[in-house]
Coordinates of C-alpha atoms and ligand atoms in Angstrom, one line a residue:
M1 CA 55.5 36.0 -18.8
E2 CA 55.8 34.4 -15.7
Y3 CA 52.0 35.0 -15.4
L4 CA 51.2 33.0 -18.5
P5 CA 51.0 29.7 -17.0
F6 CA 48.4 30.5 -14.2
F7 CA 46.7 33.1 -16.0
T8 CA 45.5 29.1 -18.4
F9 CA 44.9 27.6 -15.1
F10 CA 42.4 30.4 -13.9
C11 CA 40.7 30.6 -17.7
S12 CA 41.2 26.6 -17.7
L13 CA 39.4 26.9 -14.6
I14 CA 36.8 29.4 -15.7
L15 CA 35.7 27.7 -18.2
L16 CA 35.2 24.2 -16.5
L17 CA 33.2 26.0 -13.7
N18 CA 31.3 27.7 -16.5
T19 CA 30.8 24.0 -18.3
E20 CA 29.8 22.0 -14.8
L21 CA 27.8 25.1 -13.9
S22 CA 25.9 24.9 -17.9
F23 CA 25.3 20.8 -17.8
A24 CA 24.2 20.9 -13.6
A25 CA 21.5 23.5 -14.6
D26 CA 17.5 22.5 -13.0
M27 CA 15.9 23.5 -15.4
I28 CA 15.7 24.5 -19.9
T29 CA 13.5 27.1 -21.4
P30 CA 11.6 27.2 -24.3
T31 CA 15.1 28.4 -26.1
Q32 CA 16.8 25.6 -24.6
F33 CA 17.7 21.5 -25.4
I34 CA 18.0 18.3 -23.1
R35 CA 19.6 16.1 -25.1
D36 CA 20.8 12.7 -25.4
G37 CA 24.2 12.6 -23.6
E38 CA 23.2 16.2 -21.4
T39 CA 21.6 16.3 -18.1
L40 CA 19.1 18.0 -14.9
I41 CA 20.7 18.1 -11.6
S42 CA 18.2 19.2 -8.9
S43 CA 19.3 22.1 -6.9
S44 CA 20.8 19.8 -4.3
Q45 CA 21.8 17.0 -6.0
S46 CA 19.1 14.3 -6.0
F47 CA 18.1 13.6 -9.2
E48 CA 18.8 13.5 -12.1
L49 CA 17.4 13.8 -16.0
G50 CA 18.8 12.9 -19.0
F51 CA 18.4 10.1 -21.4
F52 CA 19.2 6.4 -20.9
S53 CA 19.2 2.7 -21.4
P54 CA 18.0 0.1 -19.6
G55 CA 18.9 -3.2 -19.6
N56 CA 20.3 -4.4 -22.6
S57 CA 18.6 -2.5 -24.2
N58 CA 19.9 -0.3 -27.6
S59 CA 16.5 2.1 -27.5
R60 CA 16.7 5.9 -25.7
Y61 CA 14.2 7.2 -23.0
V62 CA 14.1 10.1 -21.0
G63 CA 14.6 9.7 -17.0
I64 CA 15.0 10.5 -13.7
W65 CA 16.9 8.7 -11.3
Y66 CA 18.5 9.1 -8.3
K67 CA 22.5 10.9 -8.3
I68 CA 23.7 8.2 -6.2
S69 CA 22.2 5.4 -7.7
P70 CA 22.1 6.4 -11.6
K71 CA 20.1 3.0 -12.1
T72 CA 17.1 3.4 -10.1
V73 CA 15.0 4.9 -12.9
V74 CA 12.1 6.7 -11.0
W75 CA 10.4 7.7 -13.7
V76 CA 10.6 7.3 -17.7
A77 CA 8.5 9.3 -19.8
N78 CA 8.4 7.5 -23.1
R79 CA 7.8 4.6 -21.7
K80 CA 5.4 3.7 -24.9
D81 CA 7.9 5.6 -27.3
P82 CA 11.1 4.1 -27.0
I83 CA 13.8 6.5 -29.4
P84 CA 15.8 4.7 -31.7
D85 CA 18.8 6.7 -32.1
R86 CA 21.0 9.2 -30.0
Q87 CA 18.9 12.4 -31.6
G88 CA 16.4 13.4 -29.0
A89 CA 16.2 15.9 -27.1
L90 CA 14.3 17.1 -24.5
T91 CA 12.1 21.2 -25.5
I92 CA 9.4 23.3 -24.8
D93 CA 7.3 24.0 -27.5
D94 CA 6.5 27.4 -29.4
N95 CA 2.9 26.5 -27.3
G96 CA 5.0 26.5 -23.6
I97 CA 4.7 22.5 -24.2
L98 CA 7.3 20.0 -22.6
V99 CA 8.2 17.4 -25.4
L100 CA 10.8 15.1 -26.7
I101 CA 12.2 15.3 -30.2
N102 CA 13.6 13.1 -32.3
Q103 CA 14.6 12.8 -36.1
N104 CA 10.7 12.6 -37.2
K105 CA 8.5 13.2 -34.8
S106 CA 7.3 14.9 -31.5
I107 CA 6.3 13.5 -28.5
I108 CA 4.5 15.3 -26.3
L109 CA 4.9 15.0 -22.3
S110 CA 2.6 17.8 -20.8
S111 CA -0.3 19.0 -22.6
N112 CA -2.1 22.8 -23.2
S113 CA -3.5 23.1 -19.8
S114 CA -6.5 26.1 -19.3
R115 CA -3.3 28.2 -18.2
V116 CA -1.0 28.3 -21.3
P117 CA 1.9 30.5 -19.1
E118 CA 3.7 32.8 -20.3
N119 CA 7.3 32.1 -19.2
P120 CA 7.4 28.2 -19.0
V121 CA 10.1 27.1 -17.2
V122 CA 11.1 23.5 -17.0
Q123 CA 12.4 22.3 -13.7
L124 CA 14.0 19.1 -12.0
L125 CA 13.0 19.5 -8.0
D126 CA 14.2 18.1 -5.6
S127 CA 11.3 15.9 -5.3
G128 CA 12.7 13.9 -8.0
N129 CA 9.3 15.7 -10.0
L130 CA 9.9 18.1 -13.2
V131 CA 7.4 20.3 -13.8
L132 CA 6.1 23.2 -15.8
R133 CA 5.7 26.2 -14.4
D134 CA 6.0 29.9 -15.0
S135 CA 10.1 31.6 -14.5
H136 CA 7.7 34.5 -13.0
D137 CA 6.0 33.1 -10.7
M138 CA 8.4 30.5 -8.5
S139 CA 7.8 29.9 -5.3
S140 CA 3.9 29.0 -6.0
E141 CA 3.2 25.2 -6.1
S142 CA 0.6 25.7 -8.7
Y143 CA 2.4 24.3 -11.8
M144 CA 1.2 23.4 -16.0
W145 CA 2.5 19.8 -15.2
Q146 CA 4.2 18.2 -13.4
S147 CA 6.0 14.5 -13.9
F148 CA 4.1 13.2 -10.2
D149 CA 1.1 12.9 -12.2
Y150 CA 1.7 10.4 -14.2
P151 CA 4.2 8.0 -11.8
S152 CA 5.1 5.0 -13.4
D153 CA 6.5 2.5 -11.5
T154 CA 7.4 4.2 -8.3
L155 CA 5.9 6.0 -5.5
L156 CA 8.8 9.0 -4.6
P157 CA 8.0 10.4 -1.2
G158 CA 5.2 13.2 -1.7
M159 CA 3.8 11.1 -4.3
K160 CA -0.4 10.7 -4.7
L161 CA -1.3 7.1 -5.6
G162 CA -5.3 8.0 -6.3
W163 CA -7.5 10.5 -7.6
N164 CA -8.1 13.8 -7.8
L165 CA -11.3 13.9 -8.0
K166 CA -12.1 18.0 -10.3
P167 CA -11.6 17.2 -12.9
L168 CA -12.0 13.1 -12.3
F169 CA -8.3 11.3 -13.0
E170 CA -6.2 9.0 -11.0
R171 CA -2.7 8.0 -10.5
Q172 CA -2.0 5.1 -10.5
L173 CA 1.8 2.6 -10.5
T174 CA 2.3 -0.3 -13.2
P175 CA 5.8 -2.3 -12.8
W176 CA 8.2 -2.6 -16.0
K177 CA 6.9 -5.7 -18.4
S178 CA 11.2 -5.9 -17.6
A179 CA 14.1 -5.0 -16.2
D180 CA 15.1 -3.8 -20.4
D181 CA 12.1 -2.6 -20.9
P182 CA 10.1 0.4 -19.3
Y183 CA 6.5 -0.3 -21.2
P184 CA 3.8 -0.7 -19.1
G185 CA 3.6 -4.4 -17.6
D186 CA 0.2 -6.2 -16.8
F187 CA 0.0 -4.8 -13.0
T188 CA -1.8 -2.4 -11.3
F189 CA -1.2 -0.9 -8.5
R190 CA -4.1 1.1 -7.2
L191 CA -6.1 3.3 -4.8
D192 CA -9.7 1.8 -5.4
I193 CA -12.5 4.0 -4.1
N194 CA -15.8 2.6 -5.7
V195 CA -17.2 1.9 -2.5
V196 CA -13.8 2.7 0.7
P197 CA -10.5 3.5 -0.3
Q198 CA -8.8 0.3 -0.3
L199 CA -5.4 -0.7 -2.1
F200 CA -5.7 -3.7 -4.9
I201 CA -3.0 -5.5 -7.5
T202 CA -4.5 -5.9 -10.3
A203 CA -4.0 -7.9 -13.0
A204 CA -4.1 -7.0 -16.6
P205 CA -7.6 -6.7 -17.6
S206 CA -8.8 -6.4 -14.5
R207 CA -8.6 -9.3 -12.5
K208 CA -8.1 -8.9 -8.1
V209 CA -4.5 -10.5 -7.2
V210 CA -4.5 -8.8 -3.6
R211 CA -6.2 -5.9 -1.6
S212 CA -5.4 -4.5 1.3
G213 CA -8.4 -3.7 4.0
P214 CA -9.8 -0.5 3.7
W215 CA -8.1 2.5 5.9
D216 CA -8.8 2.4 8.8
G217 CA -8.4 5.7 10.2
L218 CA -4.3 5.1 10.3
T219 CA -3.4 2.8 8.2
F220 CA -5.0 -0.3 5.2
G221 CA -5.6 -3.4 7.1
G222 CA -3.8 -6.1 5.8
V223 CA -0.8 -5.0 4.6
P224 CA 2.3 -5.7 6.7
M225 CA 4.7 -2.4 8.6
M226 CA 3.0 0.5 8.2
H227 CA 3.8 1.5 12.1
N228 CA 7.5 1.9 11.7
K229 CA 10.3 4.8 11.6
V230 CA 11.3 5.3 8.1
F231 CA 8.2 6.5 6.8
K232 CA 5.2 8.2 8.2
P233 CA 2.1 6.9 6.4
R234 CA -0.9 10.1 5.3
F235 CA -4.2 9.3 3.9
V236 CA -6.4 12.2 2.5
H237 CA -9.7 13.3 2.1
T238 CA -11.3 16.6 0.9
E239 CA -13.7 17.6 -1.7
D240 CA -10.9 17.9 -4.4
E241 CA -8.7 14.8 -3.7
L242 CA -8.8 11.7 -2.0
Y243 CA -5.0 9.3 -2.4
Y244 CA -2.8 7.8 -0.5
A245 CA 1.2 9.3 0.2
Y246 CA 4.3 8.5 3.0
E247 CA 6.8 10.8 4.0
P248 CA 10.2 10.0 5.9
F249 CA 10.4 10.1 9.2
Y250 CA 14.2 12.0 9.4
D251 CA 15.3 13.8 5.8
T252 CA 18.0 11.8 5.8
V253 CA 16.2 8.5 5.3
I254 CA 16.1 7.6 1.4
T255 CA 13.1 5.6 0.5
Q256 CA 10.3 4.3 -1.8
I257 CA 8.0 2.3 -3.9
L258 CA 8.5 -0.2 -6.4
V259 CA 6.0 -1.9 -8.3
N260 CA 8.5 -4.8 -9.9
P261 CA 7.6 -6.5 -12.9
S262 CA 5.9 -9.5 -10.9
G263 CA 3.5 -7.2 -9.6
Q264 CA 5.3 -7.0 -6.3
V265 CA 5.4 -3.8 -4.1
Q266 CA 8.0 -3.3 -2.6
R267 CA 8.6 -1.0 0.6
R268 CA 12.9 0.2 -0.7
V269 CA 14.8 1.6 2.0
W270 CA 18.5 2.8 0.5
N271 CA 21.4 1.3 2.9
E272 CA 24.3 3.8 2.5
R273 CA 26.8 1.5 3.8
I274 CA 26.9 -1.1 0.6
R275 CA 25.3 1.3 -1.4
G276 CA 21.9 -0.7 -2.6
W277 CA 18.2 -0.7 -2.0
R278 CA 17.1 -2.9 1.0
I279 CA 13.3 -4.0 0.9
M280 CA 11.7 -3.9 3.9
F281 CA 8.9 -5.2 3.1
S282 CA 7.6 -6.7 0.3
W283 CA 3.0 -6.7 -0.3
P284 CA 1.9 -9.8 -1.0
F285 CA 3.6 -10.9 2.1
D286 CA 2.6 -14.9 2.0
I287 CA -0.6 -16.9 0.8
C288 CA -3.4 -15.4 2.7
D289 CA -2.3 -12.1 0.4
N290 CA -3.4 -14.0 -2.7
Y291 CA -7.3 -12.7 -3.2
A292 CA -9.7 -14.6 -2.1
E293 CA -7.6 -17.1 -1.7
C294 CA -9.7 -19.3 1.0
G295 CA -13.3 -18.9 -1.0
A296 CA -16.3 -17.3 0.2
S297 CA -17.5 -17.7 4.3
A298 CA -13.8 -18.4 5.0
Y299 CA -10.7 -16.6 6.1
C300 CA -7.3 -17.6 5.6
R301 CA -4.4 -17.3 8.6
T302 CA -1.4 -18.2 8.4
S303 CA -0.6 -19.4 11.7
K304 CA -2.1 -22.5 11.5
T305 CA -2.7 -25.6 8.9
P306 CA -4.7 -25.5 7.5
N307 CA -4.3 -21.6 6.6
C308 CA -8.3 -22.2 5.5
V309 CA -11.0 -22.2 8.6
C310 CA -14.7 -22.0 7.6
L311 CA -16.6 -19.9 9.4
K312 CA -19.0 -20.9 12.1
G313 CA -22.1 -22.2 10.3
F314 CA -20.0 -23.0 8.2
E315 CA -18.0 -26.5 7.3
S316 CA -15.7 -27.0 4.4
K317 CA -16.5 -29.6 1.8
S318 CA -13.1 -31.6 1.1
Q319 CA -10.8 -32.2 3.6
D320 CA -7.8 -32.1 1.5
E321 CA -5.6 -29.1 2.1
W322 CA -4.4 -28.9 -1.5
D323 CA -7.6 -28.5 -3.4
T324 CA -7.1 -25.7 -5.0
P325 CA -9.3 -22.5 -4.1
E326 CA -12.3 -23.0 -6.5
T327 CA -12.4 -27.2 -5.5
R328 CA -12.3 -25.3 -1.3
K329 CA -15.9 -24.1 -0.4
C330 CA -17.2 -23.3 2.3
V331 CA -20.5 -24.7 3.1
K332 CA -23.5 -24.0 5.1
K333 CA -23.2 -27.2 8.3
S334 CA -27.3 -27.2 8.1
P335 CA -29.0 -25.8 4.5
T336 CA -32.7 -26.0 5.8
E337 CA -32.1 -24.2 8.8
S338 CA -33.7 -20.3 8.6
D339 CA -30.5 -17.8 10.1
C340 CA -33.5 -15.4 9.9
L341 CA -35.5 -13.5 12.5
N342 CA -34.5 -17.0 14.3
G343 CA -32.3 -16.1 17.0
E344 CA -29.6 -15.4 15.8
G345 CA -26.2 -13.8 16.4
F346 CA -23.1 -12.2 16.0
Q347 CA -19.4 -14.0 16.0
M348 CA -16.8 -11.1 15.9
L349 CA -13.7 -12.1 15.3
K350 CA -10.0 -9.6 15.7
R351 CA -7.1 -8.3 14.2
M352 CA -8.8 -8.8 11.0
K353 CA -8.2 -7.8 7.5
L354 CA -12.2 -6.9 7.2
P355 CA -13.5 -8.8 3.3
D356 CA -13.8 -7.1 0.5
V357 CA -16.7 -4.5 1.3
N358 CA -18.9 -3.6 -1.4
W359 CA -21.6 -1.6 1.2
F360 CA -21.2 1.1 3.4
N361 CA -23.0 4.0 5.1
Q362 CA -20.9 6.7 6.4
S363 CA -23.6 8.4 9.3
M364 CA -24.2 5.7 11.0
N365 CA -22.6 4.1 13.8
I366 CA -21.9 0.6 15.7
E367 CA -24.9 0.4 16.8
E368 CA -27.4 1.3 13.9
C369 CA -24.7 -0.7 12.2
H370 CA -25.3 -3.9 14.4
V371 CA -29.6 -3.1 14.2
E372 CA -29.8 -2.7 11.2
C373 CA -27.6 -5.7 10.0
L374 CA -29.6 -7.7 12.4
K375 CA -32.7 -7.1 11.1
N376 CA -31.9 -7.4 7.9
C377 CA -31.8 -10.8 6.6
S378 CA -29.3 -10.3 4.3
C379 CA -26.6 -9.2 6.2
R380 CA -23.9 -11.0 6.8
A381 CA -22.3 -8.5 8.6
Y382 CA -21.3 -6.1 9.9
A383 CA -18.3 -3.6 11.5
N384 CA -17.1 -0.5 11.7
F385 CA -15.3 1.7 9.5
D386 CA -13.1 4.3 11.3
E387 CA -12.9 2.5 14.0
V388 CA -9.1 3.5 15.0
G389 CA -9.3 7.0 13.3
G390 CA -13.2 7.0 15.7
S391 CA -15.1 9.0 13.1
G392 CA -17.8 6.1 12.4
G393 CA -19.6 4.8 10.0
C394 CA -20.4 1.4 9.5
L395 CA -19.8 -1.6 6.9
M396 CA -22.3 -3.8 5.9
W397 CA -22.1 -7.2 3.9
F398 CA -25.5 -9.4 1.9
S399 CA -22.8 -11.6 -0.3
D400 CA -20.3 -13.2 -0.2
L401 CA -17.2 -13.0 2.3
I402 CA -14.7 -12.8 0.3
D403 CA -10.7 -12.5 1.1
M404 CA -11.4 -12.0 4.9
K405 CA -7.8 -13.1 6.9
Q406 CA -6.2 -13.3 10.0
C407 CA -3.6 -11.0 11.0
S408 CA -1.3 -12.3 13.3
N409 CA 1.9 -10.6 12.8
P410 CA 2.2 -7.9 15.2
L411 CA 3.5 -5.6 12.3
T412 CA 0.3 -5.8 10.5
A413 CA -3.1 -4.3 11.4
G414 CA -7.0 -5.7 11.3
Q415 CA -9.8 -4.3 12.3
G416 CA -12.5 -6.4 14.1
I417 CA -15.5 -7.9 12.4
F418 CA -19.8 -9.2 13.8
I419 CA -19.7 -12.2 11.3
R420 CA -23.7 -13.6 11.0
V421 CA -23.6 -16.7 12.9
P422 CA -27.7 -19.3 13.0
A423 CA -29.3 -19.7 16.3
S424 CA -28.1 -23.2 15.8
E425 CA -24.0 -22.1 16.3
L426 CA -24.7 -20.1 19.5
A427 CA -27.1 -22.8 21.0
N428 CA -23.1 -25.6 20.1
D429 CA -21.3 -22.0 22.0
F430 CA -23.9 -22.4 25.0
I431 CA -23.4 -25.5 25.5
K432 CA -20.4 -26.0 24.5
K433 CA -19.9 -22.7 27.7
K434 CA -22.2 -24.8 29.5
R435 CA -20.3 -28.0 29.3
I436 CA -17.1 -26.1 30.6
K437 CA -18.6 -24.1 33.2
I438 CA -20.1 -27.8 34.6
I439 CA -16.8 -29.1 34.0
S440 CA -14.4 -27.0 36.3
S441 CA -17.7 -26.2 38.9
V442 CA -17.0 -30.3 39.3
S443 CA -13.7 -30.4 38.8
A444 CA -13.7 -27.4 41.9
I445 CA -15.7 -29.6 44.4
V446 CA -13.1 -32.6 43.8
G447 CA -10.4 -30.5 44.6
S448 CA -11.6 -29.2 47.7
F449 CA -12.0 -31.9 48.6
I450 CA -9.2 -34.3 47.8
L451 CA -7.3 -31.4 49.5
G452 CA -9.6 -30.8 52.2
L453 CA -9.0 -34.3 53.4
V454 CA -5.0 -33.7 52.6
F455 CA -5.6 -31.1 55.0
W456 CA -8.2 -32.8 57.7
K457 CA -4.9 -36.3 57.7
A458 CA -2.5 -33.7 58.0
W459 CA -4.5 -32.5 61.0
K460 CA -4.7 -35.8 63.0
K461 CA -1.8 -36.9 61.7
T462 CA -0.6 -33.5 64.1
K463 CA -3.2 -33.8 66.7
N464 CA -1.6 -37.9 67.4
K465 CA 1.7 -36.8 67.2
G466 CA 0.9 -33.8 69.6
N467 CA -1.4 -36.1 71.7
K468 CA 1.5 -38.3 71.8
F469 CA 3.8 -36.3 72.7
I470 CA 1.8 -34.7 75.9
G471 CA 1.5 -38.6 77.3
S472 CA 4.8 -39.5 77.7
Ligands
NAG1 C1 12.2 8.1 -40.0 O1 11.4 8.6 -40.8 C2 11.7 8.0 -41.9 C3 11.1 7.5 -43.2 O2 9.6 7.8 -43.4 C4 12.6 6.4 -41.3 O3 13.1 5.5 -42.3 C5 14.2 6.8 -40.6 O4 13.4 4.6 -39.8 C6 12.5 7.4 -39.4 N1 13.6 8.0 -38.4 C7 13.3 7.9 -36.5 C8 14.1 7.7 -36.1 O5 11.9 7.6 -36.7
NAG2 C1 -2.4 24.9 -27.7 O1 -2.9 26.1 -27.5 C2 -2.7 26.6 -28.9 C3 -2.8 28.1 -28.5 O2 -4.5 27.9 -28.1 C4 -3.1 25.7 -30.6 O3 -2.6 26.6 -31.0 C5 -2.2 24.2 -30.0 O4 -2.8 24.0 -31.5 C6 -2.5 23.7 -28.9 N1 -1.8 22.6 -28.8 C7 -2.2 21.7 -28.7 C8 -1.8 20.5 -28.2 O5 -4.1 21.2 -28.1
NAG3 C1 -27.2 6.3 6.0 O1 -27.7 5.6 7.1 C2 -28.8 7.4 7.9 C3 -28.6 6.6 8.7 O2 -29.7 4.9 8.9 C4 -30.3 6.9 6.2 O3 -31.0 8.1 6.4 C5 -29.4 7.3 4.6 O4 -30.6 7.6 4.0 C6 -28.2 6.1 4.1 N1 -27.6 6.2 3.6 C7 -27.4 5.6 2.6 C8 -27.0 6.2 1.8 O5 -28.1 3.8 2.7
NAG4 C1 -32.0 -5.7 3.1 O1 -30.6 -4.5 2.5 C2 -30.5 -4.4 1.0 C3 -29.0 -3.8 0.3 O2 -29.5 -2.7 2.0 C4 -31.7 -4.4 0.9 O3 -31.8 -4.0 -1.1 C5 -33.0 -4.7 1.3 O4 -34.1 -4.4 0.7 C6 -33.2 -4.8 2.8 N1 -34.1 -5.8 3.4 C7 -34.9 -5.5 4.1 C8 -35.7 -6.7 4.9 O5 -34.9 -4.4 5.2

């Protein structure tokens, strides 16, 4: 009898442990459900999956959030299909498909793949990836379906922003409509690969809002703080894939990329001391990041005002720096002068975010690039594609140079670009240089003459003094 209390305690402990275990599972099999109120927790407790209502909303969504920060939802399964009540459940159906069911309908999350798993399980991994896999093949990373292929507004370490080439599909980020509604907002953050890889923030339907320069082998030009001690950017280009991803430098660092409802891309780092997110940087970063801020034939800078600088051979049509980008135009100084095979040359601008790219040849090196551009009258500029990586490639511009930015911030990478300038500008340059040379030679001559005079006088004085001494 004495032992009864202890016995009951022991039993309830076992019961407690049991229920704890069943709640703390990281996967379900086809006979199991995750009902509203239940969650999956990844094996090392980093991420949790379950039902939630965002902000002031009463609708229910299935999401994945950080265990340490349940308010930070990184993925939403049913962004467009909120569940009105608490009757929703997540399960695997008879065909091995992951479905979210409510009273009346089922929302299909995964689809039939060519390989239907024999023993399907759905597992929440420690990376935050929800995967459909075969329970007899748990070591393999070949998933029948994974949430990382359908990003919401967050890019976690290991997720890919960009393209699968075979079969062709794209992974892009879209923000929530608002803090209360995960429905996809009007912006997208994506990797454009039409000519060369460039990052874009676009607004619906397809207006360019912000653009990075092309990947230069190490970073995307114009994007702040790609060099840092928090995360390593990674750019992968194989026959099958073309994407951007990143890994944290240290396992203890918790970091993410988020697109917020106003279309701003934020790099965030978890700060354990304040138990909150610190924003490492935002993009767009300054006024010069706005797409085509200065119009054509100009570049933007933040180091001085006015921000817009016309390229050599162009001048501003109006001096009013409050002009809108549409009216702020740089026009040719001497429209009648032909800058074709007429003695023109190139001006090199350093540390620039290259203009929006529309022509690229991988097999040409920078010398061939120069020769071809000079020969072709419609070539406005050229640049080395892989300036850092050294694998070559030639970029040329045959239309207006748009969205160029001077990267004066030392944490932002920029590249060199060679811009065609008419002969008259080169002549101006030559005259200017010559004038400077003449002025400096004249001042050198005058300077040495004065110096000589001073020395001569001083020498004469001491000589006179000396004479006096000798004389006395
Ligand atoms: C289910 O369908 C009935 C009738 O069509 C409708 O009144 C009810 O609101 C639906 N319930 C849910 C949860 O969608
Ligand atoms: C999935 O495949 C099974 C068997 O091939 C088929 O019966 C079912 O209709 C398919 N479901 C969908 C959603 O395509
Ligand atoms: C690229 O340049 C090489 C060498 O000049 C040339 O043979 C090739 O046709 C070019 N490719 C394209 C797509 O212009
Ligand atoms: C200049 O380059 C453009 C674009 O590649 C091409 O269409 C055009 O024919 C070239 N012109 C000359 C004169 O080579």
